[in-house]
Structure formats: structure tokens, C-alpha cells
JSON list of C-alpha atoms in Angstrom, two decimals:
[
{"chain": "A", "resi": 1, "resn": "MET", "atom": "CA", "xyz": [7.21, -23.30, 8.35]},
{"chain": "A", "resi": 2, "resn": "LYS", "atom": "CA", "xyz": [9.54, -20.29, 8.50]},
{"chain": "A", "resi": 3, "resn": "GLN", "atom": "CA", "xyz": [10.23, -20.57, 4.75]},
{"chain": "A", "resi": 4, "resn": "LEU", "atom": "CA", "xyz": [6.53, -20.63, 4.01]},
{"chain": "A", "resi": 5, "resn": "THR", "atom": "CA", "xyz": [5.90, -17.41, 5.91]},
{"chain": "A", "resi": 6, "resn": "GLU", "atom": "CA", "xyz": [8.85, -15.60, 4.33]},
{"chain": "A", "resi": 7, "resn": "LYS", "atom": "CA", "xyz": [7.71, -16.80, 0.91]},
{"chain": "A", "resi": 8, "resn": "SER", "atom": "CA", "xyz": [4.17, -15.57, 1.64]},
{"chain": "A", "resi": 9, "resn": "LYS", "atom": "CA", "xyz": [5.41, -12.09, 2.56]},
{"chain": "A", "resi": 10, "resn": "LYS", "atom": "CA", "xyz": [7.57, -11.86, -0.55]},
{"chain": "A", "resi": 11, "resn": "THR", "atom": "CA", "xyz": [4.73, -13.08, -2.75]},
{"chain": "A", "resi": 12, "resn": "ALA", "atom": "CA", "xyz": [2.32, -10.55, -1.22]},
{"chain": "A", "resi": 13, "resn": "LEU", "atom": "CA", "xyz": [4.77, -7.68, -1.74]},
{"chain": "A", "resi": 14, "resn": "ILE", "atom": "CA", "xyz": [5.42, -8.72, -5.34]},
{"chain": "A", "resi": 15, "resn": "ALA", "atom": "CA", "xyz": [1.66, -8.87, -5.94]},
{"chain": "A", "resi": 16, "resn": "TYR", "atom": "CA", "xyz": [1.27, -5.39, -4.43]},
{"chain": "A", "resi": 17, "resn": "LEU", "atom": "CA", "xyz": [4.05, -4.00, -6.62]},
{"chain": "A", "resi": 18, "resn": "ALA", "atom": "CA", "xyz": [2.37, -5.57, -9.67]},
{"chain": "A", "resi": 19, "resn": "VAL", "atom": "CA", "xyz": [-0.93, -3.88, -8.75]},
{"chain": "A", "resi": 20, "resn": "TRP", "atom": "CA", "xyz": [0.94, -0.59, -8.24]},
{"chain": "A", "resi": 21, "resn": "VAL", "atom": "CA", "xyz": [2.61, -0.81, -11.66]},
{"chain": "A", "resi": 22, "resn": "ILE", "atom": "CA", "xyz": [-0.68, -1.71, -13.37]},
{"chain": "A", "resi": 23, "resn": "CYS", "atom": "CA", "xyz": [-2.42, 1.25, -11.68]},
{"chain": "A", "resi": 24, "resn": "PHE", "atom": "CA", "xyz": [0.42, 3.57, -12.62]},
{"chain": "A", "resi": 25, "resn": "LEU", "atom": "CA", "xyz": [0.27, 2.40, -16.25]},
{"chain": "A", "resi": 26, "resn": "ALA", "atom": "CA", "xyz": [-3.52, 2.79, -16.28]},
{"chain": "A", "resi": 27, "resn": "ILE", "atom": "CA", "xyz": [-3.13, 6.42, -15.24]},
{"chain": "A", "resi": 28, "resn": "LEU", "atom": "CA", "xyz": [-0.32, 6.96, -17.72]},
{"chain": "A", "resi": 29, "resn": "MET", "atom": "CA", "xyz": [-2.02, 5.36, -20.74]},
{"chain": "A", "resi": 30, "resn": "SER", "atom": "CA", "xyz": [-5.62, 6.41, -20.24]},
{"chain": "A", "resi": 31, "resn": "PRO", "atom": "CA", "xyz": [-6.70, 8.48, -23.25]},
{"chain": "A", "resi": 32, "resn": "HIS", "atom": "CA", "xyz": [-9.93, 9.76, -21.68]},
{"chain": "A", "resi": 33, "resn": "ASP", "atom": "CA", "xyz": [-11.33, 10.43, -18.23]},
{"chain": "A", "resi": 34, "resn": "ASP", "atom": "CA", "xyz": [-7.96, 10.79, -16.53]},
{"chain": "A", "resi": 35, "resn": "GLY", "atom": "CA", "xyz": [-9.57, 12.08, -13.35]},
{"chain": "A", "resi": 36, "resn": "GLY", "atom": "CA", "xyz": [-11.88, 9.07, -12.97]},
{"chain": "A", "resi": 37, "resn": "ILE", "atom": "CA", "xyz": [-9.13, 6.53, -13.46]},
{"chain": "A", "resi": 38, "resn": "ALA", "atom": "CA", "xyz": [-6.79, 8.42, -11.14]},
{"chain": "A", "resi": 39, "resn": "PHE", "atom": "CA", "xyz": [-9.50, 8.65, -8.46]},
{"chain": "A", "resi": 40, "resn": "MET", "atom": "CA", "xyz": [-10.37, 4.95, -8.67]},
{"chain": "A", "resi": 41, "resn": "THR", "atom": "CA", "xyz": [-6.70, 4.00, -8.63]},
{"chain": "A", "resi": 42, "resn": "MET", "atom": "CA", "xyz": [-5.61, 6.21, -5.76]},
{"chain": "A", "resi": 43, "resn": "TYR", "atom": "CA", "xyz": [-8.63, 5.99, -3.48]},
{"chain": "A", "resi": 44, "resn": "VAL", "atom": "CA", "xyz": [-10.07, 2.54, -4.18]},
{"chain": "A", "resi": 45, "resn": "VAL", "atom": "CA", "xyz": [-7.65, 0.06, -5.76]},
{"chain": "A", "resi": 46, "resn": "LEU", "atom": "CA", "xyz": [-4.39, 0.96, -3.99]},
{"chain": "A", "resi": 47, "resn": "PRO", "atom": "CA", "xyz": [-5.89, 1.24, -0.47]},
{"chain": "A", "resi": 48, "resn": "ILE", "atom": "CA", "xyz": [-7.66, -2.11, -0.91]},
{"chain": "A", "resi": 49, "resn": "ALA", "atom": "CA", "xyz": [-4.40, -3.66, -2.11]},
{"chain": "A", "resi": 50, "resn": "SER", "atom": "CA", "xyz": [-2.61, -2.12, 0.90]},
{"chain": "A", "resi": 51, "resn": "ILE", "atom": "CA", "xyz": [-5.18, -3.58, 3.29]},
{"chain": "A", "resi": 52, "resn": "CYS", "atom": "CA", "xyz": [-4.94, -7.06, 1.73]},
{"chain": "A", "resi": 53, "resn": "VAL", "atom": "CA", "xyz": [-1.14, -7.18, 1.63]},
{"chain": "A", "resi": 54, "resn": "GLY", "atom": "CA", "xyz": [-0.96, -5.61, 5.09]},
{"chain": "A", "resi": 55, "resn": "ALA", "atom": "CA", "xyz": [-3.21, -8.39, 6.39]},
{"chain": "A", "resi": 56, "resn": "VAL", "atom": "CA", "xyz": [-0.85, -11.01, 4.97]},
{"chain": "A", "resi": 57, "resn": "ILE", "atom": "CA", "xyz": [2.16, -9.28, 6.52]},
{"chain": "A", "resi": 58, "resn": "GLY", "atom": "CA", "xyz": [0.36, -8.94, 9.86]},
{"chain": "A", "resi": 59, "resn": "TYR", "atom": "CA", "xyz": [-0.60, -12.60, 9.80]},
{"chain": "A", "resi": 60, "resn": "VAL", "atom": "CA", "xyz": [2.72, -14.18, 8.81]},
{"chain": "A", "resi": 61, "resn": "SER", "atom": "CA", "xyz": [5.20, -11.80, 10.44]},
{"chain": "A", "resi": 62, "resn": "HIS", "atom": "CA", "xyz": [6.09, -12.36, 14.08]},
{"chain": "A", "resi": 63, "resn": "SER", "atom": "CA", "xyz": [8.43, -9.38, 14.29]},
{"chain": "A", "resi": 64, "resn": "GLN", "atom": "CA", "xyz": [7.48, -5.95, 15.61]},
{"chain": "A", "resi": 65, "resn": "LYS", "atom": "CA", "xyz": [8.98, -4.47, 12.43]},
{"chain": "A", "resi": 66, "resn": "LYS", "atom": "CA", "xyz": [5.81, -5.39, 10.53]},
{"chain": "A", "resi": 67, "resn": "TRP", "atom": "CA", "xyz": [4.29, -2.07, 11.59]},
{"chain": "A", "resi": 68, "resn": "LEU", "atom": "CA", "xyz": [6.97, -0.26, 9.57]},
{"chain": "A", "resi": 69, "resn": "ALA", "atom": "CA", "xyz": [5.39, -1.69, 6.42]},
{"chain": "A", "resi": 70, "resn": "ALA", "atom": "CA", "xyz": [2.75, 1.05, 6.73]},
{"chain": "A", "resi": 71, "resn": "LEU", "atom": "CA", "xyz": [5.45, 3.62, 5.91]},
{"chain": "A", "resi": 72, "resn": "PHE", "atom": "CA", "xyz": [6.30, 1.70, 2.73]},
{"chain": "A", "resi": 73, "resn": "PHE", "atom": "CA", "xyz": [2.66, 1.52, 1.62]},
{"chain": "A", "resi": 74, "resn": "GLY", "atom": "CA", "xyz": [2.07, 5.18, 2.43]},
{"chain": "A", "resi": 75, "resn": "ALA", "atom": "CA", "xyz": [5.11, 6.23, 0.40]},
{"chain": "A", "resi": 76, "resn": "MET", "atom": "CA", "xyz": [4.32, 3.99, -2.59]},
{"chain": "A", "resi": 77, "resn": "ASN", "atom": "CA", "xyz": [0.70, 5.10, -2.82]},
{"chain": "A", "resi": 78, "resn": "MET", "atom": "CA", "xyz": [1.72, 8.75, -2.43]},
{"chain": "A", "resi": 79, "resn": "LEU", "atom": "CA", "xyz": [4.24, 8.29, -5.28]},
{"chain": "A", "resi": 80, "resn": "CYS", "atom": "CA", "xyz": [1.50, 7.05, -7.58]},
{"chain": "A", "resi": 81, "resn": "ALA", "atom": "CA", "xyz": [-0.72, 9.96, -6.57]},
{"chain": "A", "resi": 82, "resn": "ALA", "atom": "CA", "xyz": [2.12, 12.43, -7.13]},
{"chain": "A", "resi": 83, "resn": "ALA", "atom": "CA", "xyz": [3.05, 10.98, -10.51]},
{"chain": "A", "resi": 84, "resn": "PHE", "atom": "CA", "xyz": [-0.29, 11.85, -12.11]},
{"chain": "A", "resi": 85, "resn": "PRO", "atom": "CA", "xyz": [0.07, 15.67, -12.08]},
{"chain": "A", "resi": 86, "resn": "ILE", "atom": "CA", "xyz": [3.80, 15.41, -12.76]},
{"chain": "A", "resi": 87, "resn": "LEU", "atom": "CA", "xyz": [3.20, 13.38, -15.91]},
{"chain": "A", "resi": 88, "resn": "ASN", "atom": "CA", "xyz": [0.49, 15.78, -17.05]},
{"chain": "A", "resi": 89, "resn": "SER", "atom": "CA", "xyz": [2.77, 18.79, -16.52]},
{"chain": "A", "resi": 90, "resn": "GLY", "atom": "CA", "xyz": [5.32, 17.39, -18.96]},
{"chain": "A", "resi": 91, "resn": "PHE", "atom": "CA", "xyz": [7.96, 17.28, -16.22]},
{"chain": "A", "resi": 92, "resn": "LYS", "atom": "CA", "xyz": [8.14, 21.07, -15.87]},
{"chain": "A", "resi": 93, "resn": "VAL", "atom": "CA", "xyz": [10.31, 21.79, -12.84]},
{"chain": "A", "resi": 94, "resn": "LYS", "atom": "CA", "xyz": [8.23, 24.75, -11.65]},
{"chain": "A", "resi": 95, "resn": "GLU", "atom": "CA", "xyz": [5.02, 22.74, -11.58]},
{"chain": "A", "resi": 96, "resn": "ILE", "atom": "CA", "xyz": [6.69, 19.75, -9.93]},
{"chain": "A", "resi": 97, "resn": "VAL", "atom": "CA", "xyz": [8.16, 21.91, -7.16]},
{"chain": "A", "resi": 98, "resn": "THR", "atom": "CA", "xyz": [4.89, 23.76, -6.52]},
{"chain": "A", "resi": 99, "resn": "TYR", "atom": "CA", "xyz": [2.96, 20.47, -6.38]},
{"chain": "A", "resi": 100, "resn": "TYR", "atom": "CA", "xyz": [4.93, 19.13, -3.44]},
{"chain": "A", "resi": 101, "resn": "ASP", "atom": "CA", "xyz": [3.68, 20.82, -0.32]},
{"chain": "A", "resi": 102, "resn": "ALA", "atom": "CA", "xyz": [2.03, 19.92, 2.97]},
{"chain": "A", "resi": 103, "resn": "ALA", "atom": "CA", "xyz": [-0.99, 18.53, 1.11]},
{"chain": "A", "resi": 104, "resn": "ASP", "atom": "CA", "xyz": [0.95, 15.30, 0.56]},
{"chain": "A", "resi": 105, "resn": "ILE", "atom": "CA", "xyz": [1.16, 14.56, 4.29]},
{"chain": "A", "resi": 106, "resn": "PRO", "atom": "CA", "xyz": [-2.58, 13.79, 4.68]},
{"chain": "A", "resi": 107, "resn": "MET", "atom": "CA", "xyz": [-2.41, 11.54, 1.60]},
{"chain": "A", "resi": 108, "resn": "PHE", "atom": "CA", "xyz": [0.55, 9.70, 3.08]},
{"chain": "A", "resi": 109, "resn": "LEU", "atom": "CA", "xyz": [-1.32, 9.28, 6.37]},
{"chain": "A", "resi": 110, "resn": "PHE", "atom": "CA", "xyz": [-4.47, 8.07, 4.58]},
{"chain": "A", "resi": 111, "resn": "PHE", "atom": "CA", "xyz": [-2.56, 5.39, 2.69]},
{"chain": "A", "resi": 112, "resn": "ALA", "atom": "CA", "xyz": [-0.48, 4.40, 5.72]},
{"chain": "A", "resi": 113, "resn": "LEU", "atom": "CA", "xyz": [-3.69, 4.08, 7.76]},
{"chain": "A", "resi": 114, "resn": "ALA", "atom": "CA", "xyz": [-5.09, 1.68, 5.16]},
{"chain": "A", "resi": 115, "resn": "ALA", "atom": "CA", "xyz": [-1.99, -0.51, 5.57]},
{"chain": "A", "resi": 116, "resn": "ILE", "atom": "CA", "xyz": [-2.18, -0.29, 9.38]},
{"chain": "A", "resi": 117, "resn": "ILE", "atom": "CA", "xyz": [-5.79, -1.52, 9.25]},
{"chain": "A", "resi": 118, "resn": "GLY", "atom": "CA", "xyz": [-4.69, -4.53, 7.20]},
{"chain": "A", "resi": 119, "resn": "ILE", "atom": "CA", "xyz": [-1.70, -5.27, 9.42]},
{"chain": "A", "resi": 120, "resn": "LEU", "atom": "CA", "xyz": [-3.87, -5.00, 12.53]},
{"chain": "A", "resi": 121, "resn": "PHE", "atom": "CA", "xyz": [-6.47, -7.35, 11.04]},
{"chain": "A", "resi": 122, "resn": "GLY", "atom": "CA", "xyz": [-3.80, -9.93, 10.17]},
{"chain": "A", "resi": 123, "resn": "HIS", "atom": "CA", "xyz": [-2.15, -9.59, 13.59]},
{"chain": "A", "resi": 124, "resn": "ILE", "atom": "CA", "xyz": [-5.47, -10.13, 15.41]},
{"chain": "A", "resi": 125, "resn": "LYS", "atom": "CA", "xyz": [-6.28, -13.14, 13.22]},
{"chain": "A", "resi": 126, "resn": "MET", "atom": "CA", "xyz": [-2.86, -14.67, 13.97]},
{"chain": "A", "resi": 127, "resn": "LYS", "atom": "CA", "xyz": [-3.30, -14.12, 17.74]},
{"chain": "A", "resi": 128, "resn": "ASN", "atom": "CA", "xyz": [-6.78, -15.68, 17.68]},
{"chain": "A", "resi": 129, "resn": "GLU", "atom": "CA", "xyz": [-5.54, -18.77, 15.84]},
{"chain": "A", "resi": 130, "resn": "LYS", "atom": "CA", "xyz": [-2.65, -19.15, 18.30]},
{"chain": "A", "resi": 131, "resn": "ARG", "atom": "CA", "xyz": [-5.06, -18.88, 21.23]},
{"chain": "A", "resi": 132, "resn": "LYS", "atom": "CA", "xyz": [-7.37, -21.55, 19.72]},
{"chain": "A", "resi": 133, "resn": "ALA", "atom": "CA", "xyz": [-4.40, -23.85, 19.06]},
{"chain": "A", "resi": 134, "resn": "ASN", "atom": "CA", "xyz": [-3.20, -23.49, 22.68]},
{"chain": "A", "resi": 135, "resn": "LYS", "atom": "CA", "xyz": [-6.66, -24.40, 24.05]},
{"chain": "A", "resi": 136, "resn": "HIS", "atom": "CA", "xyz": [-6.76, -27.72, 22.16]}
]
């Protein structure tokens, strides 16, 4: 059973990274309506993926370290959000440096909160199933 749970976590993280790469490429290769694709990617697709993968991690992980996964999701989603203006600036150092400021902290917290919601949901589901199994 331990191998199954470790395999599930790894599979969920690989699936999340695949979604992240696809979203990043969609932003990079979109010829029109860059703002719409970036908005949908950053505020709809990636948070939903974070919630789903966080739920899997919360469900299969029995360690208290599972809560640290929120930091990973917050950082990865913030990287995708930061890459959009950097790519549009043509990698000009002045624009990259001026882009990074305290405005990134709320984005990081928003994306980390999405992962925490998923982890909490998975943790509660795991606890409920354990409680039902102990009653029978």
C-alpha cells in the first residue's frame, strides 16, 4: 500500500507539471489575445490544478510535510505569472527588475491558498475514511 501512495503522489505531481508546461506554452505561443489566455491560465487553470493535486497529496500523504507542498504550488504558479511580462519585454533587464516587487507576494499567497484548500480537502477525506473503517 505504501508504494501505491508514493506512486500516486509522484503521478499527481507529474500531471501538475505537465499542466504547468502546457499553460506556459499556451501563453508563449498565443498569437492573439495574450491577456485572455494569461488570465485563464493564471487564475483558472493553474489554481484548479493546484487544488486537485493538493487533494491527492492531502489524501495519500500521512506526513505533516504535506502542508509544505503549498509553497511549491505558490512558487510554480507565480513563476508562470511572472514569465508572461518577462517574455513580452524581450528579456530586458530593466523591465525584469522593475516587475519584481511586493505585488508578487499576494499572487504567491493566492496560489498557495488554492493548494492549501486542496490539501485540506484531501486530508479531511482521508480522516473520514479512516474513521468509517474503524467503526466497522
